[in-house]
């Protein structure tokens, strides 16, 4: 029997979000219904509201979520009713050319639920990143559910579903940060601070945080930055080279996604260093680099999509580190809010007042 729940919906481009009654169908083959316990307010949700992803309105927003599986469809074997899970938007198929090469984190045919959640009048909803978790219940493909230790608080655990995983993975998976490396992270929002935390986890000797906001630089220090640079007041490239004996860093991570920032990251890396782009650029943005520098400096220029993560591998590992006190997921939770406070949370995020506001559902 379908469920009627409250959910946060973007009905049209640029309009404030609204609370609507959502119809969640019973799970079909390969699907699961999850009782959402907490869901982070991510910049991607704001992009959906502003029409920056696509124009398939109305959107059911929310995707950084943790909760409990309450129903499963035919053929589901990876999770069971009662399992505590983090939702992900990379449910790998296991059959595409990336998966058969043994690189499932690049899967080109990821799964979403086949059925649609709807408004009361039957209007089909587009769930953000195939999840739609600003709702008391949501319908997903079972492969979007990653079982983790239920001791982890949902408001912290759910953040692995997007931004925190993107940042940590940019440092560890894409950037290959290792023991003793030097790292610079440009942009100290949620993703950038997660990259800083990931570099610390990987054993980096020096982690340099770069931003134009001193508040954010203070947050970065709390998550593992050993040095900070305010690039509004100081030449960031010169400062980074001074901190690294004149050489530059082993790994430079652009968590902003802007050509000027990417240029700084490119110029701030050492010979044979790596540049990682994890910030999402505007589709109109372009960059020009001297090809001789691309060749002559060696190394690698990489993009990191979802931190090149494999949820089944990375989520449980990071939750274990969190429960051991070695990875401070709680530090990313600036505030917990109710389901009716998402629009206000967007405003705080826009002004840089929070790392993450997290919607918590009372069960």
mmCIF file of C-alpha atoms in Angstrom:
data_model
loop_
_atom_site.group_PDB
_atom_site.id
_atom_site.type_symbol
_atom_site.label_atom_id
_atom_site.label_comp_id
_atom_site.label_asym_id
_atom_site.label_seq_id
_atom_site.Cartn_x
_atom_site.Cartn_y
_atom_site.Cartn_z
ATOM 1 C CA UNK A 1 0.000 0.000 0.000
ATOM 2 C CA UNK A 2 1.522 3.401 -0.957
ATOM 3 C CA UNK A 3 2.688 5.755 1.775
ATOM 4 C CA UNK A 4 1.704 9.415 2.202
ATOM 5 C CA UNK A 5 4.513 11.509 3.694
ATOM 6 C CA UNK A 6 5.692 15.105 3.838
ATOM 7 C CA UNK A 7 8.544 16.124 1.557
ATOM 8 C CA UNK A 8 10.422 19.248 0.423
ATOM 9 C CA UNK A 9 9.710 20.027 -3.225
ATOM 10 C CA UNK A 10 11.035 22.592 -5.705
ATOM 11 C CA UNK A 11 7.987 23.175 -7.873
ATOM 12 C CA UNK A 12 9.530 25.642 -10.341
ATOM 13 C CA UNK A 13 12.834 27.277 -11.179
ATOM 14 C CA UNK A 14 14.048 29.715 -8.538
ATOM 15 C CA UNK A 15 10.883 29.532 -6.442
ATOM 16 C CA UNK A 16 11.139 28.901 -2.695
ATOM 17 C CA UNK A 17 10.757 25.240 -1.798
ATOM 18 C CA UNK A 18 7.529 24.039 -0.237
ATOM 19 C CA UNK A 19 6.341 21.192 1.953
ATOM 20 C CA UNK A 20 4.096 18.871 -0.043
ATOM 21 C CA UNK A 21 2.353 15.560 0.499
ATOM 22 C CA UNK A 22 4.341 12.892 -1.346
ATOM 23 C CA UNK A 23 3.059 9.497 -2.459
ATOM 24 C CA UNK A 24 5.733 6.816 -2.084
ATOM 25 C CA UNK A 25 4.842 3.527 -3.787
ATOM 26 C CA UNK A 26 5.528 0.088 -2.413
ATOM 27 C CA UNK A 27 8.956 -1.102 -3.577
ATOM 28 C CA UNK A 28 9.052 -3.025 -6.823
ATOM 29 C CA UNK A 29 11.717 -5.515 -7.944
ATOM 30 C CA UNK A 30 15.164 -4.345 -6.877
ATOM 31 C CA UNK A 31 13.783 -1.397 -4.913
ATOM 32 C CA UNK A 32 13.681 -0.395 -1.236
ATOM 33 C CA UNK A 33 11.752 2.074 0.880
ATOM 34 C CA UNK A 34 13.864 3.823 3.514
ATOM 35 C CA UNK A 35 12.608 5.659 6.599
ATOM 36 C CA UNK A 36 14.832 8.727 6.480
ATOM 37 C CA UNK A 37 16.313 9.732 9.834
ATOM 38 C CA UNK A 38 18.515 12.639 8.745
ATOM 39 C CA UNK A 39 19.438 14.423 5.513
ATOM 40 C CA UNK A 40 22.042 17.132 4.932
ATOM 41 C CA UNK A 41 21.306 20.336 3.016
ATOM 42 C CA UNK A 42 23.812 20.208 0.152
ATOM 43 C CA UNK A 43 24.624 22.879 -2.444
ATOM 44 C CA UNK A 44 23.517 20.420 -5.123
ATOM 45 C CA UNK A 45 19.939 20.704 -3.813
ATOM 46 C CA UNK A 46 20.130 24.452 -4.309
ATOM 47 C CA UNK A 47 21.442 23.865 -7.851
ATOM 48 C CA UNK A 48 18.351 21.731 -8.518
ATOM 49 C CA UNK A 49 16.051 24.458 -7.190
ATOM 50 C CA UNK A 50 17.754 27.045 -9.396
ATOM 51 C CA UNK A 51 17.495 24.852 -12.515
ATOM 52 C CA UNK A 52 21.255 24.388 -12.624
ATOM 53 C CA UNK A 53 21.094 20.592 -13.027
ATOM 54 C CA UNK A 54 18.195 20.190 -15.473
ATOM 55 C CA UNK A 55 14.640 21.456 -15.937
ATOM 56 C CA UNK A 56 12.752 18.316 -14.930
ATOM 57 C CA UNK A 57 10.625 20.054 -12.292
ATOM 58 C CA UNK A 58 9.149 19.375 -9.812
ATOM 59 C CA UNK A 59 12.084 18.042 -7.811
ATOM 60 C CA UNK A 60 11.916 16.138 -4.546
ATOM 61 C CA UNK A 61 15.075 17.468 -2.939
ATOM 62 C CA UNK A 62 17.560 15.915 -0.494
ATOM 63 C CA UNK A 63 20.182 13.231 -1.019
ATOM 64 C CA UNK A 64 22.776 13.207 1.842
ATOM 65 C CA UNK A 65 20.819 10.813 4.006
ATOM 66 C CA UNK A 66 20.859 7.968 6.485
ATOM 67 C CA UNK A 67 17.930 5.896 7.648
ATOM 68 C CA UNK A 68 16.431 2.453 8.128
ATOM 69 C CA UNK A 69 15.107 0.127 5.421
ATOM 70 C CA UNK A 70 11.383 -0.369 6.040
ATOM 71 C CA UNK A 71 10.399 -2.402 2.949
ATOM 72 C CA UNK A 72 12.133 -4.226 0.112
ATOM 73 C CA UNK A 73 10.989 -5.437 -3.278
ATOM 74 C CA UNK A 74 11.343 -8.752 -5.030
ATOM 75 C CA UNK A 75 14.886 -9.972 -5.584
ATOM 76 C CA UNK A 76 16.583 -7.632 -3.102
ATOM 77 C CA UNK A 77 19.390 -9.422 -1.277
ATOM 78 C CA UNK A 78 21.948 -6.751 -0.371
ATOM 79 C CA UNK A 79 19.812 -5.216 2.399
ATOM 80 C CA UNK A 80 16.985 -6.365 4.658
ATOM 81 C CA UNK A 81 14.172 -4.650 6.528
ATOM 82 C CA UNK A 82 15.646 -3.027 9.642
ATOM 83 C CA UNK A 83 19.105 -2.402 8.179
ATOM 84 C CA UNK A 84 20.650 0.985 8.946
ATOM 85 C CA UNK A 85 21.901 2.469 5.690
ATOM 86 C CA UNK A 86 23.502 5.498 4.077
ATOM 87 C CA UNK A 87 21.965 6.389 0.717
ATOM 88 C CA UNK A 88 24.227 6.838 -2.306
ATOM 89 C CA UNK A 89 23.742 7.977 -5.882
ATOM 90 C CA UNK A 90 26.237 5.532 -7.413
ATOM 91 C CA UNK A 91 24.458 2.165 -7.352
ATOM 92 C CA UNK A 92 26.849 0.297 -9.623
ATOM 93 C CA UNK A 93 25.496 -2.036 -12.298
ATOM 94 C CA UNK A 94 28.317 -4.608 -12.292
ATOM 95 C CA UNK A 95 28.016 -5.123 -16.052
ATOM 96 C CA UNK A 96 29.120 -1.973 -17.908
ATOM 97 C CA UNK A 97 32.573 -1.559 -19.411
ATOM 98 C CA UNK A 98 33.870 0.244 -16.293
ATOM 99 C CA UNK A 99 32.583 -2.454 -13.942
ATOM 100 C CA UNK A 100 33.939 -5.282 -16.078
ATOM 101 C CA UNK A 101 37.353 -3.560 -16.084
ATOM 102 C CA UNK A 102 37.347 -3.780 -12.291
ATOM 103 C CA UNK A 103 36.716 -0.039 -11.863
ATOM 104 C CA UNK A 104 33.122 0.063 -10.606
ATOM 105 C CA UNK A 105 33.559 3.546 -9.101
ATOM 106 C CA UNK A 106 33.411 4.756 -12.727
ATOM 107 C CA UNK A 107 30.199 2.793 -13.454
ATOM 108 C CA UNK A 108 28.479 4.210 -16.528
ATOM 109 C CA UNK A 109 25.049 2.676 -15.872
ATOM 110 C CA UNK A 110 24.187 3.305 -12.235
ATOM 111 C CA UNK A 111 20.743 2.339 -10.953
ATOM 112 C CA UNK A 112 17.811 4.355 -9.617
ATOM 113 C CA UNK A 113 14.330 3.230 -8.629
ATOM 114 C CA UNK A 114 12.177 2.378 -11.659
ATOM 115 C CA UNK A 115 8.960 3.668 -10.105
ATOM 116 C CA UNK A 116 8.229 7.338 -9.526
ATOM 117 C CA UNK A 117 7.210 9.095 -6.335
ATOM 118 C CA UNK A 118 4.435 11.617 -7.000
ATOM 119 C CA UNK A 119 2.496 14.554 -5.645
ATOM 120 C CA UNK A 120 -1.077 13.894 -4.486
ATOM 121 C CA UNK A 121 -2.463 14.782 -7.925
ATOM 122 C CA UNK A 122 -0.246 12.176 -9.594
ATOM 123 C CA UNK A 123 2.431 14.591 -10.865
ATOM 124 C CA UNK A 124 5.671 12.627 -11.102
ATOM 125 C CA UNK A 125 8.598 13.912 -9.064
ATOM 126 C CA UNK A 126 12.268 13.965 -10.067
ATOM 127 C CA UNK A 127 14.211 12.892 -6.970
ATOM 128 C CA UNK A 128 17.480 14.777 -6.465
ATOM 129 C CA UNK A 129 20.344 12.504 -7.567
ATOM 130 C CA UNK A 130 17.822 9.676 -7.739
ATOM 131 C CA UNK A 131 17.235 9.826 -3.978
ATOM 132 C CA UNK A 132 14.809 12.551 -2.799
ATOM 133 C CA UNK A 133 15.452 12.308 0.928
ATOM 134 C CA UNK A 134 13.937 15.525 2.285
ATOM 135 C CA UNK A 135 10.980 13.289 3.073
ATOM 136 C CA UNK A 136 9.948 10.960 5.869
ATOM 137 C CA UNK A 137 10.248 8.006 3.487
ATOM 138 C CA UNK A 138 11.872 7.659 0.083
ATOM 139 C CA UNK A 139 11.989 5.025 -2.657
ATOM 140 C CA UNK A 140 15.396 4.067 -4.068
ATOM 141 C CA UNK A 141 17.088 1.223 -5.881
ATOM 142 C CA UNK A 142 18.393 -1.249 -3.305
ATOM 143 C CA UNK A 143 21.913 -0.686 -4.635
ATOM 144 C CA UNK A 144 21.637 2.894 -3.395
ATOM 145 C CA UNK A 145 21.514 1.560 0.169
ATOM 146 C CA UNK A 146 24.847 0.920 1.889
ATOM 147 C CA UNK A 147 24.594 -0.887 5.213
ATOM 148 C CA UNK A 148 26.761 0.590 7.990
ATOM 149 C CA UNK A 149 27.173 0.291 11.767
ATOM 150 C CA UNK A 150 23.967 1.600 13.415
ATOM 151 C CA UNK A 151 26.012 3.142 16.236
ATOM 152 C CA UNK A 152 26.798 6.077 13.927
ATOM 153 C CA UNK A 153 24.540 9.089 14.426
ATOM 154 C CA UNK A 154 22.372 9.591 11.313
ATOM 155 C CA UNK A 155 22.951 13.360 11.130
ATOM 156 C CA UNK A 156 26.687 12.669 10.763
ATOM 157 C CA UNK A 157 26.581 9.396 8.832
ATOM 158 C CA UNK A 158 24.277 10.733 6.117
ATOM 159 C CA UNK A 159 26.837 13.352 5.078
ATOM 160 C CA UNK A 160 28.939 10.589 3.549
ATOM 161 C CA UNK A 161 26.182 10.286 0.958
ATOM 162 C CA UNK A 162 27.551 13.230 -1.021
ATOM 163 C CA UNK A 163 29.715 16.182 0.054
ATOM 164 C CA UNK A 164 31.946 14.617 2.669
ATOM 165 C CA UNK A 165 32.600 11.559 0.510
ATOM 166 C CA UNK A 166 33.346 13.788 -2.471
ATOM 167 C CA UNK A 167 35.997 15.670 -0.517
ATOM 168 C CA UNK A 168 37.574 12.748 1.293
ATOM 169 C CA UNK A 169 37.631 10.748 -1.914
ATOM 170 C CA UNK A 170 39.169 13.630 -3.877
ATOM 171 C CA UNK A 171 42.141 13.513 -1.506
ATOM 172 C CA UNK A 172 42.509 9.770 -0.946
ATOM 173 C CA UNK A 173 41.025 8.052 -4.003
ATOM 174 C CA UNK A 174 41.614 10.568 -6.790
ATOM 175 C CA UNK A 175 44.580 12.523 -5.480
ATOM 176 C CA UNK A 176 46.308 9.515 -3.949
ATOM 177 C CA UNK A 177 47.509 11.535 -0.962
ATOM 178 C CA UNK A 178 49.985 9.473 1.037
ATOM 179 C CA UNK A 179 52.119 9.625 4.165
ATOM 180 C CA UNK A 180 54.346 12.683 4.254
ATOM 181 C CA UNK A 181 52.745 14.431 1.267
ATOM 182 C CA UNK A 182 52.085 18.145 1.037
ATOM 183 C CA UNK A 183 48.547 19.160 0.066
ATOM 184 C CA UNK A 184 46.770 22.424 -0.713
ATOM 185 C CA UNK A 185 42.984 22.646 -0.719
ATOM 186 C CA UNK A 186 41.366 25.646 -2.406
ATOM 187 C CA UNK A 187 37.905 26.405 -1.010
ATOM 188 C CA UNK A 188 36.979 25.501 2.555
ATOM 189 C CA UNK A 189 33.295 24.732 2.370
ATOM 190 C CA UNK A 190 31.939 21.284 3.162
ATOM 191 C CA UNK A 191 33.700 19.497 0.291
ATOM 192 C CA UNK A 192 36.987 21.333 0.736
ATOM 193 C CA UNK A 193 37.066 20.697 4.477
ATOM 194 C CA UNK A 194 36.316 17.044 3.806
ATOM 195 C CA UNK A 195 39.325 16.966 1.457
ATOM 196 C CA UNK A 196 41.400 18.443 4.275
ATOM 197 C CA UNK A 197 40.125 15.787 6.670
ATOM 198 C CA UNK A 198 40.866 13.122 4.050
ATOM 199 C CA UNK A 199 44.416 14.372 3.571
ATOM 200 C CA UNK A 200 44.929 14.243 7.327
ATOM 201 C CA UNK A 201 43.537 10.695 7.426
ATOM 202 C CA UNK A 202 45.966 9.673 4.676
ATOM 203 C CA UNK A 203 48.941 10.941 6.666
ATOM 204 C CA UNK A 204 49.798 14.167 4.840
ATOM 205 C CA UNK A 205 52.590 16.063 6.550
ATOM 206 C CA UNK A 206 51.367 19.507 5.545
ATOM 207 C CA UNK A 207 47.807 20.500 4.628
ATOM 208 C CA UNK A 208 47.373 24.089 3.459
ATOM 209 C CA UNK A 209 43.835 25.512 3.435
ATOM 210 C CA UNK A 210 43.100 28.387 1.028
ATOM 211 C CA UNK A 211 39.992 30.561 1.162
ATOM 212 C CA UNK A 212 38.912 34.220 1.179
ATOM 213 C CA UNK A 213 36.886 33.872 4.408
ATOM 214 C CA UNK A 214 38.728 33.772 7.738
ATOM 215 C CA UNK A 215 35.790 31.975 9.389
ATOM 216 C CA UNK A 216 36.134 29.118 6.938
ATOM 217 C CA UNK A 217 39.882 28.992 7.449
ATOM 218 C CA UNK A 218 39.293 28.549 11.186
ATOM 219 C CA UNK A 219 36.907 25.658 10.463
ATOM 220 C CA UNK A 220 39.568 24.152 8.212
ATOM 221 C CA UNK A 221 42.132 24.218 11.007
ATOM 222 C CA UNK A 222 39.719 22.270 13.179
ATOM 223 C CA UNK A 223 39.497 19.552 10.513
ATOM 224 C CA UNK A 224 43.214 19.081 9.952
ATOM 225 C CA UNK A 225 44.714 22.067 8.117
ATOM 226 C CA UNK A 226 48.242 22.729 9.343
ATOM 227 C CA UNK A 227 48.462 26.116 7.605
ATOM 228 C CA UNK A 228 45.960 28.613 6.199
ATOM 229 C CA UNK A 229 46.146 31.232 3.445
ATOM 230 C CA UNK A 230 43.608 34.007 2.898
ATOM 231 C CA UNK A 231 43.868 34.414 -0.878
ATOM 232 C CA UNK A 232 42.059 37.761 -0.781
ATOM 233 C CA UNK A 233 44.960 39.214 1.213
ATOM 234 C CA UNK A 234 47.912 37.100 0.036
ATOM 235 C CA UNK A 235 49.160 35.622 -3.235
ATOM 236 C CA UNK A 236 48.093 32.018 -2.614
ATOM 237 C CA UNK A 237 50.615 30.437 -4.992
ATOM 238 C CA UNK A 238 53.531 32.381 -3.526
ATOM 239 C CA UNK A 239 52.419 31.544 0.014
ATOM 240 C CA UNK A 240 52.104 27.840 -0.784
ATOM 241 C CA UNK A 241 55.558 27.750 -2.372
ATOM 242 C CA UNK A 242 57.037 29.521 0.634
ATOM 243 C CA UNK A 243 55.502 26.882 2.898
ATOM 244 C CA UNK A 244 56.928 24.061 0.759
ATOM 245 C CA UNK A 245 60.537 25.131 0.335
ATOM 246 C CA UNK A 246 59.806 26.854 -2.958
ATOM 247 C CA UNK A 247 58.601 23.672 -4.655
ATOM 248 C CA UNK A 248 54.805 23.599 -4.413
ATOM 249 C CA UNK A 249 52.560 20.820 -3.148
ATOM 250 C CA UNK A 250 52.321 17.173 -4.106
ATOM 251 C CA UNK A 251 48.529 17.415 -4.450
ATOM 252 C CA UNK A 252 46.489 20.579 -5.139
ATOM 253 C CA UNK A 253 42.713 20.228 -4.806
ATOM 254 C CA UNK A 254 40.281 22.740 -6.341
ATOM 255 C CA UNK A 255 37.085 22.459 -4.305
ATOM 256 C CA UNK A 256 35.598 25.619 -5.857
ATOM 257 C CA UNK A 257 35.337 24.858 -9.565
ATOM 258 C CA UNK A 258 36.370 28.238 -10.954
ATOM 259 C CA UNK A 259 38.980 28.876 -13.670
ATOM 260 C CA UNK A 260 40.944 31.367 -11.544
ATOM 261 C CA UNK A 261 41.085 28.902 -8.659
ATOM 262 C CA UNK A 262 42.050 26.028 -10.944
ATOM 263 C CA UNK A 263 44.878 28.157 -12.310
ATOM 264 C CA UNK A 264 46.127 28.714 -8.759
ATOM 265 C CA UNK A 265 45.972 24.981 -8.043
ATOM 266 C CA UNK A 266 47.850 24.256 -11.278
ATOM 267 C CA UNK A 267 50.556 26.812 -10.455
ATOM 268 C CA UNK A 268 50.863 25.710 -6.815
ATOM 269 C CA UNK A 269 51.776 22.068 -7.480
ATOM 270 C CA UNK A 270 55.287 20.675 -7.441
ATOM 271 C CA UNK A 271 56.914 18.990 -10.419
ATOM 272 C CA UNK A 272 55.120 15.696 -11.049
ATOM 273 C CA UNK A 273 52.377 16.889 -8.714
ATOM 274 C CA UNK A 274 48.661 16.219 -9.083
ATOM 275 C CA UNK A 275 45.800 18.673 -9.537
ATOM 276 C CA UNK A 276 42.339 17.417 -8.566
ATOM 277 C CA UNK A 277 39.148 19.244 -9.596
ATOM 278 C CA UNK A 278 36.255 18.350 -7.292
ATOM 279 C CA UNK A 279 34.416 21.691 -7.242
ATOM 280 C CA UNK A 280 31.660 21.810 -9.856
ATOM 281 C CA UNK A 281 32.218 24.485 -12.535
ATOM 282 C CA UNK A 282 29.535 26.426 -14.355
ATOM 283 C CA UNK A 283 28.955 24.858 -17.810
ATOM 284 C CA UNK A 284 30.023 28.107 -19.488
ATOM 285 C CA UNK A 285 33.440 28.247 -17.796
ATOM 286 C CA UNK A 286 36.645 27.705 -19.760
ATOM 287 C CA UNK A 287 40.341 27.694 -18.911
ATOM 288 C CA UNK A 288 43.482 28.153 -20.986
ATOM 289 C CA UNK A 289 46.767 26.615 -19.828
ATOM 290 C CA UNK A 290 50.202 26.805 -21.480
ATOM 291 C CA UNK A 291 50.573 23.371 -23.021
ATOM 292 C CA UNK A 292 54.312 23.431 -22.382
ATOM 293 C CA UNK A 293 53.579 23.698 -18.651
ATOM 294 C CA UNK A 294 51.137 20.810 -18.815
ATOM 295 C CA UNK A 295 53.869 18.772 -20.481
ATOM 296 C CA UNK A 296 56.939 20.121 -18.731
ATOM 297 C CA UNK A 297 55.688 19.879 -15.164
ATOM 298 C CA UNK A 298 54.530 16.292 -15.539
ATOM 299 C CA UNK A 299 52.195 14.812 -12.979
ATOM 300 C CA UNK A 300 48.471 14.603 -13.540
ATOM 301 C CA UNK A 301 45.380 16.756 -13.950
ATOM 302 C CA UNK A 302 42.379 14.830 -12.639
ATOM 303 C CA UNK A 303 38.670 15.290 -12.074
ATOM 304 C CA UNK A 304 37.001 13.691 -9.064
ATOM 305 C CA UNK A 305 33.340 12.734 -9.399
ATOM 306 C CA UNK A 306 31.836 11.684 -6.058
ATOM 307 C CA UNK A 307 35.391 11.241 -4.796
ATOM 308 C CA UNK A 308 35.844 8.221 -7.098
ATOM 309 C CA UNK A 309 34.174 6.320 -4.291
ATOM 310 C CA UNK A 310 32.745 2.832 -4.168
ATOM 311 C CA UNK A 311 30.055 3.183 -1.486
ATOM 312 C CA UNK A 312 30.100 -0.484 -0.472
ATOM 313 C CA UNK A 313 33.837 -0.166 0.209
ATOM 314 C CA UNK A 314 34.220 3.405 1.449
ATOM 315 C CA UNK A 315 31.135 4.135 3.556
ATOM 316 C CA UNK A 316 31.601 1.302 6.102
ATOM 317 C CA UNK A 317 35.336 2.046 6.362
ATOM 318 C CA UNK A 318 34.789 5.747 7.063
ATOM 319 C CA UNK A 319 32.001 5.002 9.554
ATOM 320 C CA UNK A 320 34.363 2.639 11.392
ATOM 321 C CA UNK A 321 36.989 5.408 11.549
ATOM 322 C CA UNK A 322 34.318 7.818 12.797
ATOM 323 C CA UNK A 323 33.269 5.454 15.579
ATOM 324 C CA UNK A 324 36.925 4.964 16.531
ATOM 325 C CA UNK A 325 37.303 8.734 16.939
ATOM 326 C CA UNK A 326 39.734 9.004 14.037
ATOM 327 C CA UNK A 327 37.454 10.861 11.611
ATOM 328 C CA UNK A 328 35.365 13.728 13.004
ATOM 329 C CA UNK A 329 32.150 13.609 10.993
ATOM 330 C CA UNK A 330 30.369 15.513 13.757
ATOM 331 C CA UNK A 331 32.468 18.593 12.964
ATOM 332 C CA UNK A 332 30.659 18.959 9.634
ATOM 333 C CA UNK A 333 27.235 19.317 11.297
ATOM 334 C CA UNK A 334 26.769 23.034 11.930
ATOM 335 C CA UNK A 335 23.134 22.704 13.017
ATOM 336 C CA UNK A 336 20.190 20.326 13.000
ATOM 337 C CA UNK A 337 16.885 21.627 11.665
ATOM 338 C CA UNK A 338 13.338 20.524 10.927
ATOM 339 C CA UNK A 339 11.920 19.627 7.524
ATOM 340 C CA UNK A 340 10.270 23.037 7.275
ATOM 341 C CA UNK A 341 13.570 24.907 7.617
ATOM 342 C CA UNK A 342 15.267 23.930 4.336
ATOM 343 C CA UNK A 343 14.692 27.267 2.575
ATOM 344 C CA UNK A 344 16.300 29.131 5.494
ATOM 345 C CA UNK A 345 19.185 26.651 5.405
ATOM 346 C CA UNK A 346 19.768 27.460 1.728
ATOM 347 C CA UNK A 347 20.148 31.122 2.692
ATOM 348 C CA UNK A 348 22.681 30.302 5.430
ATOM 349 C CA UNK A 349 24.627 28.107 3.026
ATOM 350 C CA UNK A 350 24.615 30.841 0.374
ATOM 351 C CA UNK A 351 26.151 33.272 2.877
ATOM 352 C CA UNK A 352 28.761 30.765 4.054
ATOM 353 C CA UNK A 353 27.395 30.624 7.596
ATOM 354 C CA UNK A 354 27.381 26.823 7.877
ATOM 355 C CA UNK A 355 29.274 23.744 6.737
ATOM 356 C CA UNK A 356 26.087 21.684 6.837
ATOM 357 C CA UNK A 357 22.573 22.161 8.107
ATOM 358 C CA UNK A 358 21.032 18.730 8.611
ATOM 359 C CA UNK A 359 17.307 17.932 8.594
ATOM 360 C CA UNK A 360 16.515 15.481 11.378
ATOM 361 C CA UNK A 361 13.262 13.502 11.313
ATOM 362 C CA UNK A 362 11.670 12.501 14.600
ATOM 363 C CA UNK A 363 10.824 8.838 14.605
#
